[in-house]
Amino acid sequence: MVSDESLSLEELMALIRTFVSERDWDHFQRPASLAMSASIEMGELLERFQWLTHSEIADLLHDEQYRTSIADEIADIMVYLIRLADTTGIDLTRAILRKMKKNEQKYPVSEWKGRIPDKVRDSQ
Ligand SMILES: [Mg+2]
């Protein structure tokens, strides 16, 4: 396993691709299965927060074991999403940059600084 913490997205994608290929799992990794798996892992992340207040979560994030469990679930989600981008030929860096540009246009700083959309605020 690679220990370099400065891997690029492309290098992470290759690392995941190798992991999958070595196990001959390629044929299991169809887009719908990968999307479902990412969603399932998101559920596992949400489970770590379930029934806790914002304050309790903030306190727990100082606990190394809890923090590691959160990191593990974020990594699980990201691995599936990176793999989904890889198997569908989507340039993830380009997609994120394009989406952030759309977000900048949708939420200009001059209008949205310090504010969030009402539907988000109302749910908090
Ligand atoms: Mg998990």
mmCIF file of C-alpha atoms in Angstrom, residues 2-13 15:
data_model
loop_
_atom_site.group_PDB
_atom_site.id
_atom_site.type_symbol
_atom_site.label_atom_id
_atom_site.label_comp_id
_atom_site.label_asym_id
_atom_site.label_seq_id
_atom_site.Cartn_x
_atom_site.Cartn_y
_atom_site.Cartn_z
ATOM 1 C CA VAL A 2 1.222 3.474 -0.881
ATOM 2 C CA SER A 3 1.894 5.777 2.071
ATOM 3 C CA ASP A 4 2.489 9.009 0.144
ATOM 4 C CA GLU A 5 -0.001 11.581 1.450
ATOM 5 C CA SER A 6 0.419 13.907 -1.521
ATOM 6 C CA LEU A 7 -1.104 11.659 -4.177
ATOM 7 C CA SER A 8 -2.979 13.351 -6.981
ATOM 8 C CA LEU A 9 -6.549 12.412 -7.816
ATOM 9 C CA GLU A 10 -5.268 10.532 -10.865
ATOM 10 C CA GLU A 11 -2.843 8.577 -8.675
ATOM 11 C CA LEU A 12 -5.595 7.724 -6.195
ATOM 12 C CA MET A 13 -7.783 6.607 -9.102
ATOM 13 C CA LEU A 15 -4.423 2.934 -6.883
#
